[in-house]
Short mmCIF file of C-alpha atoms in Angstrom, two decimals:
data_model
loop_
_atom_site.label_atom_id
_atom_site.label_comp_id
_atom_site.label_asym_id
_atom_site.label_seq_id
_atom_site.Cartn_x
_atom_site.Cartn_y
_atom_site.Cartn_z
CA UNK A 1098 -23.92 0.28 -15.63
CA UNK A 1099 -23.56 -0.39 -11.89
CA UNK A 1100 -26.34 -0.23 -9.32
CA UNK A 1101 -25.90 2.91 -7.20
CA UNK A 1102 -28.65 2.63 -4.59
CA UNK A 1103 -26.35 3.63 -1.71
CA UNK A 1104 -24.69 6.45 -3.68
CA UNK A 1105 -26.34 9.32 -1.81
CA UNK A 1106 -25.52 7.76 1.58
CA UNK A 1107 -21.80 8.24 1.04
CA UNK A 1108 -22.27 12.00 1.37
CA UNK A 1109 -22.81 11.67 5.11
CA UNK A 1110 -19.47 9.93 5.56
CA UNK A 1111 -17.45 12.46 3.56
CA UNK A 1112 -16.95 15.22 6.20
CA UNK A 1113 -15.76 12.76 8.86
CA UNK A 1114 -13.52 10.97 6.39
CA UNK A 1115 -11.93 14.22 5.17
CA UNK A 1116 -11.41 15.30 8.78
CA UNK A 1117 -9.52 12.06 9.49
CA UNK A 1118 -7.29 12.63 6.44
CA UNK A 1119 -6.62 16.21 7.56
CA UNK A 1120 -5.65 15.02 11.06
CA UNK A 1121 -3.26 12.43 9.60
CA UNK A 1122 -1.61 15.04 7.37
CA UNK A 1123 -1.34 17.54 10.23
CA UNK A 1124 0.06 14.95 12.66
CA UNK A 1125 2.80 13.90 10.24
CA UNK A 1126 3.71 17.53 9.52
CA UNK A 1127 3.83 18.47 13.23
CA UNK A 1128 6.08 15.52 14.07
CA UNK A 1129 8.36 16.39 11.13
CA UNK A 1130 8.65 19.99 12.36
CA UNK A 1131 9.42 18.77 15.89
CA UNK A 1132 12.22 16.58 14.58
CA UNK A 1133 13.75 19.47 12.66
CA UNK A 1134 13.60 21.62 15.81
CA UNK A 1135 15.53 18.88 17.61
CA UNK A 1136 18.05 18.97 14.74
CA UNK A 1137 17.09 15.47 13.61
CA UNK A 1138 17.03 15.09 9.86
CA UNK A 1139 13.81 13.94 8.22
CA UNK A 1140 13.60 14.34 4.42
CA UNK A 1141 10.75 16.63 3.36
CA UNK A 1142 10.14 14.29 0.41
CA UNK A 1143 8.68 11.78 2.87
CA UNK A 1144 6.06 14.30 3.99
CA UNK A 1145 5.26 14.91 0.31
CA UNK A 1146 4.84 11.15 -0.20
CA UNK A 1147 2.56 10.98 2.85
CA UNK A 1148 0.50 13.88 1.52
CA UNK A 1149 0.20 12.32 -1.94
CA UNK A 1150 -0.70 8.94 -0.49
CA UNK A 1151 -3.54 10.37 1.59
CA UNK A 1152 -4.63 12.45 -1.42
CA UNK A 1153 -4.95 9.21 -3.42
CA UNK A 1154 -7.17 7.76 -0.70
CA UNK A 1155 -9.28 10.90 -0.74
CA UNK A 1156 -9.63 10.88 -4.53
CA UNK A 1157 -10.66 7.22 -4.47
CA UNK A 1158 -13.39 7.66 -1.85
CA UNK A 1159 -14.64 11.25 -2.14
CA UNK A 1160 -15.29 13.42 -5.19
CA UNK A 1161 -15.81 12.86 -8.93
CA UNK A 1162 -13.93 9.55 -9.21
CA UNK A 1163 -15.81 8.09 -6.25
CA UNK A 1164 -19.13 9.37 -7.65
CA UNK A 1165 -18.52 7.90 -11.11
CA UNK A 1166 -17.37 4.61 -9.58
CA UNK A 1167 -21.01 3.96 -8.67
CA UNK A 1168 -21.93 4.16 -12.36
CA UNK A 1169 -18.93 2.91 -14.35
CA UNK A 1170 -16.58 0.02 -13.69
CA UNK A 1171 -13.68 1.95 -15.25
CA UNK A 1172 -13.87 4.57 -12.50
CA UNK A 1173 -14.24 1.86 -9.88
CA UNK A 1174 -10.96 0.42 -11.17
CA UNK A 1175 -9.31 3.85 -11.02
CA UNK A 1176 -10.36 3.88 -7.37
CA UNK A 1177 -8.88 0.40 -6.90
CA UNK A 1178 -5.54 1.49 -8.35
CA UNK A 1179 -5.47 4.63 -6.18
CA UNK A 1180 -6.70 3.03 -2.95
CA UNK A 1181 -5.24 -0.47 -3.12
CA UNK A 1182 -1.93 0.10 -4.94
CA UNK A 1183 -0.69 3.67 -5.32
CA UNK A 1184 -1.71 5.02 -1.89
CA UNK A 1185 -0.14 2.07 -0.01
CA UNK A 1186 3.09 2.45 -2.00
CA UNK A 1187 3.36 6.18 -1.29
CA UNK A 1188 2.51 5.77 2.41
CA UNK A 1189 5.00 2.92 2.88
CA UNK A 1190 7.72 5.06 1.28
CA UNK A 1191 6.81 7.86 3.73
CA UNK A 1192 7.96 5.55 6.58
CA UNK A 1193 5.39 6.57 9.23
CA UNK A 1194 6.56 3.97 11.76
CA UNK A 1195 10.16 5.18 11.53
CA UNK A 1196 8.93 8.73 12.08
CA UNK A 1197 6.97 7.59 15.13
CA UNK A 1198 10.02 5.86 16.63
CA UNK A 1199 12.02 9.06 16.17
CA UNK A 1200 9.59 11.12 18.24
CA UNK A 1201 8.46 8.62 20.92
CA UNK A 1202 10.17 8.55 24.33
CA UNK A 1203 12.30 5.43 24.86
CA UNK A 1204 9.77 3.92 27.28
CA UNK A 1205 6.94 4.00 24.74
CA UNK A 1206 9.20 3.05 21.84
CA UNK A 1207 10.10 -0.16 23.68
CA UNK A 1208 6.44 -0.95 24.27
CA UNK A 1209 5.70 -0.42 20.59
CA UNK A 1210 8.63 -2.67 19.68
CA UNK A 1211 7.20 -5.42 21.89
CA UNK A 1212 3.88 -5.17 20.07
CA UNK A 1213 5.57 -5.27 16.66
CA UNK A 1214 7.49 -8.41 17.69
CA UNK A 1215 4.29 -10.26 18.63
CA UNK A 1216 3.08 -13.25 16.65
CA UNK A 1217 0.07 -11.48 15.03
CA UNK A 1218 2.44 -8.97 13.44
CA UNK A 1219 4.76 -11.79 12.46
CA UNK A 1220 1.91 -13.48 10.58
CA UNK A 1221 0.52 -10.27 9.06
CA UNK A 1222 3.96 -9.15 7.85
CA UNK A 1223 4.69 -12.38 5.98
CA UNK A 1224 4.61 -11.67 2.20
CA UNK A 1225 2.68 -14.86 1.42
CA UNK A 1226 -0.05 -14.00 3.95
CA UNK A 1227 -0.32 -10.40 2.75
CA UNK A 1228 -0.37 -11.52 -0.90
CA UNK A 1229 -3.23 -13.93 -0.20
CA UNK A 1230 -5.16 -11.23 1.68
CA UNK A 1231 -4.53 -8.72 -1.11
CA UNK A 1232 -5.05 -10.76 -4.28
CA UNK A 1233 -7.45 -13.20 -2.64
CA UNK A 1234 -9.67 -10.33 -1.56
CA UNK A 1235 -9.84 -9.08 -5.16
CA UNK A 1236 -10.67 -12.57 -6.42
CA UNK A 1237 -13.59 -12.86 -3.98
CA UNK A 1238 -14.77 -9.33 -4.84
CA UNK A 1239 -14.79 -9.68 -8.62
CA UNK A 1240 -15.59 -13.37 -9.05
CA UNK A 1241 -18.61 -13.52 -6.74
CA UNK A 1242 -21.77 -11.47 -6.11
CA UNK A 1243 -19.89 -9.35 -3.57
CA UNK A 1244 -19.12 -6.63 -6.13
CA UNK A 1245 -22.81 -6.20 -6.90
CA UNK A 1246 -23.78 -6.30 -3.22
CA UNK A 1247 -21.31 -3.57 -2.26
CA UNK A 1248 -23.25 -1.13 -4.42
CA UNK A 1249 -26.39 -1.84 -2.44
CA UNK A 1250 -24.99 -1.53 1.08
CA UNK A 1251 -22.87 1.39 2.30
CA UNK A 1252 -21.49 -0.53 5.30
CA UNK A 1253 -20.36 -3.44 3.13
CA UNK A 1254 -18.81 -1.03 0.62
CA UNK A 1255 -16.91 0.74 3.42
CA UNK A 1256 -15.57 -2.56 4.76
CA UNK A 1257 -14.46 -3.63 1.28
CA UNK A 1258 -12.66 -0.34 0.70
CA UNK A 1259 -11.02 -0.61 4.11
CA UNK A 1260 -9.84 -4.15 3.35
CA UNK A 1261 -8.60 -3.08 -0.08
CA UNK A 1262 -6.40 -0.38 1.44
CA UNK A 1263 -5.16 -2.33 4.47
CA UNK A 1264 -4.37 -5.44 2.41
CA UNK A 1265 -2.57 -3.31 -0.17
CA UNK A 1266 -0.58 -1.52 2.53
CA UNK A 1267 0.33 -4.76 4.34
CA UNK A 1268 1.47 -6.36 1.08
CA UNK A 1269 3.55 -3.36 0.03
CA UNK A 1270 5.11 -3.11 3.49
CA UNK A 1271 5.95 -6.84 3.59
CA UNK A 1272 7.72 -6.58 0.22
CA UNK A 1273 9.65 -3.33 0.73
CA UNK A 1274 10.13 -3.35 4.55
CA UNK A 1275 10.93 0.38 4.63
CA UNK A 1276 9.91 0.73 8.27
CA UNK A 1277 11.51 -1.22 11.15
CA UNK A 1278 10.27 -4.80 11.36
CA UNK A 1279 11.33 -7.80 13.43
CA UNK A 1280 10.06 -10.23 10.81
CA UNK A 1281 11.82 -9.17 7.62
CA UNK A 1282 12.04 -11.96 5.06
CA UNK A 1283 14.96 -12.55 2.70
CA UNK A 1284 15.23 -10.72 -0.61
CA UNK A 1285 14.71 -13.96 -2.58
CA UNK A 1286 11.59 -14.86 -0.60
CA UNK A 1287 10.04 -11.42 -1.11
CA UNK A 1288 11.01 -11.31 -4.78
CA UNK A 1289 9.37 -14.68 -5.50
CA UNK A 1290 6.15 -13.69 -3.72
CA UNK A 1291 6.07 -10.36 -5.57
CA UNK A 1292 6.46 -12.09 -8.95
CA UNK A 1293 3.67 -14.54 -8.12
CA UNK A 1294 1.41 -11.73 -6.91
CA UNK A 1295 2.01 -9.72 -10.08
CA UNK A 1296 1.17 -12.79 -12.17
CA UNK A 1297 -2.02 -13.44 -10.17
CA UNK A 1298 -3.08 -9.79 -10.51
CA UNK A 1299 -2.56 -10.03 -14.28
CA UNK A 1300 -4.52 -13.27 -14.55
CA UNK A 1301 -7.41 -11.77 -12.57
CA UNK A 1302 -7.53 -8.70 -14.83
CA UNK A 1303 -7.71 -10.98 -17.89
CA UNK A 1304 -10.49 -12.97 -16.25
CA UNK A 1305 -12.45 -9.77 -15.63
CA UNK A 1306 -11.91 -8.80 -19.28
CA UNK A 1307 -13.56 -12.04 -20.42
CA UNK A 1308 -16.03 -12.50 -17.55
CA UNK A 1309 -17.44 -9.16 -16.28
CA UNK A 1310 -18.51 -8.95 -12.62
CA UNK A 1311 -22.24 -9.12 -11.97
CA UNK A 1312 -23.96 -5.93 -13.12
CA UNK A 1313 -21.09 -4.70 -15.31
CA UNK A 1314 -21.37 -4.44 -19.10
CA UNK A 1315 -18.84 -6.20 -21.33
CA UNK A 1316 -17.40 -2.95 -22.72
CA UNK A 1317 -17.06 -1.37 -19.27
CA UNK A 1318 -15.42 -4.52 -17.93
CA UNK A 1319 -12.92 -4.54 -20.80
CA UNK A 1320 -11.90 -0.94 -20.15
CA UNK A 1321 -11.60 -1.52 -16.41
CA UNK A 1322 -9.66 -4.75 -16.87
CA UNK A 1323 -7.16 -3.07 -19.21
CA UNK A 1324 -6.63 -0.30 -16.68
CA UNK A 1325 -6.17 -2.86 -13.93
CA UNK A 1326 -3.63 -4.76 -16.04
CA UNK A 1327 -1.51 -1.88 -17.34
CA UNK A 1328 -1.97 0.47 -14.39
CA UNK A 1329 -1.05 -2.32 -12.01
CA UNK A 1330 2.07 -3.07 -14.08
CA UNK A 1331 3.30 0.52 -13.69
CA UNK A 1332 3.04 0.40 -9.89
CA UNK A 1333 4.50 -3.11 -9.81
CA UNK A 1334 7.54 -1.83 -11.72
CA UNK A 1335 8.06 0.79 -9.01
CA UNK A 1336 7.85 -1.96 -6.37
CA UNK A 1337 10.42 -4.00 -8.29
CA UNK A 1338 12.70 -0.96 -8.57
CA UNK A 1339 12.73 -0.30 -4.81
CA UNK A 1340 13.15 -3.99 -3.98
CA UNK A 1341 16.10 -4.29 -6.36
CA UNK A 1342 17.53 -1.03 -5.01
CA UNK A 1343 17.62 -2.60 -1.54
CA UNK A 1344 19.35 -5.71 -2.94
CA UNK A 1345 21.90 -3.55 -4.74
CA UNK A 1346 22.73 -1.56 -1.60
CA UNK A 1347 23.12 -4.69 0.55
CA UNK A 1348 25.27 -6.37 -2.06
CA UNK A 1349 27.33 -3.20 -2.47
CA UNK A 1350 28.02 -3.08 1.28
CA UNK A 1351 29.02 -6.74 1.30
CA UNK A 1352 31.40 -6.21 -1.59
CA UNK A 1353 32.91 -3.19 0.15
CA UNK A 1354 33.40 -5.19 3.36
CA UNK A 1355 34.91 -8.04 1.35
CA UNK A 1356 37.36 -5.71 -0.40
CA UNK A 1357 38.44 -4.11 2.87
CA UNK A 1358 38.87 -7.51 4.52
CA UNK A 1359 40.90 -8.80 1.55
CA UNK A 1360 43.08 -5.68 1.66
CA UNK A 1361 43.87 -6.07 5.35
CA UNK A 1362 44.51 -9.79 4.97
CA UNK A 1363 46.95 -9.15 2.13
CA UNK A 1364 48.59 -6.37 4.14
#
């Protein structure tokens, strides 16, 4: 059983939070409609991914899952999977930055490009940095008293949830690079970091299984750890699929160029 002394306080944040989600959904939809009116193609599937991603955030922070997360570690871990892994994956695949570049005037698009080329973005888009922020944050949360403290302080809990999402999004973005980025790392580099991150996530889940966080029963910790392990594996497989898909496309283009070059040289 988890301490839930700040449980009732979360109610006051719910309306504002849901309003923010609604604005984000509406903004994406409006921009998509504007692009279609300008006869610019934008796959509707990306809006669906955006909608599902924000729905995952909503489910993790408001409603039955969020309520039960204050009582049971299993539901807390469901929230972790939704907020820190699935939502970031869906939102990255929705390519919000690409959508923004398509609608911005050239003047503002250039300014945004300058910001994205800056050194802070270079650091925060490096897979090793994002992996440390992502996995390292989970290590600190579950292997210290921080997990127990977050259930006693609504501000601390909000900051932890915010970090969980942002770190998950940054890591997913740095691995898949679906949106434009001036600091894209090589396939090999990203693949190695992803493998190491998956291994670290698995090791942490096994540690939680054997050593429950403060205030969590052994049985509850075992259930949550198993969900973290197997649920994380499912999402990691999707990450691997999209990363390998990129490699396959690049390699396919290179082979096509090589064949054409060989043909002309022989001719």
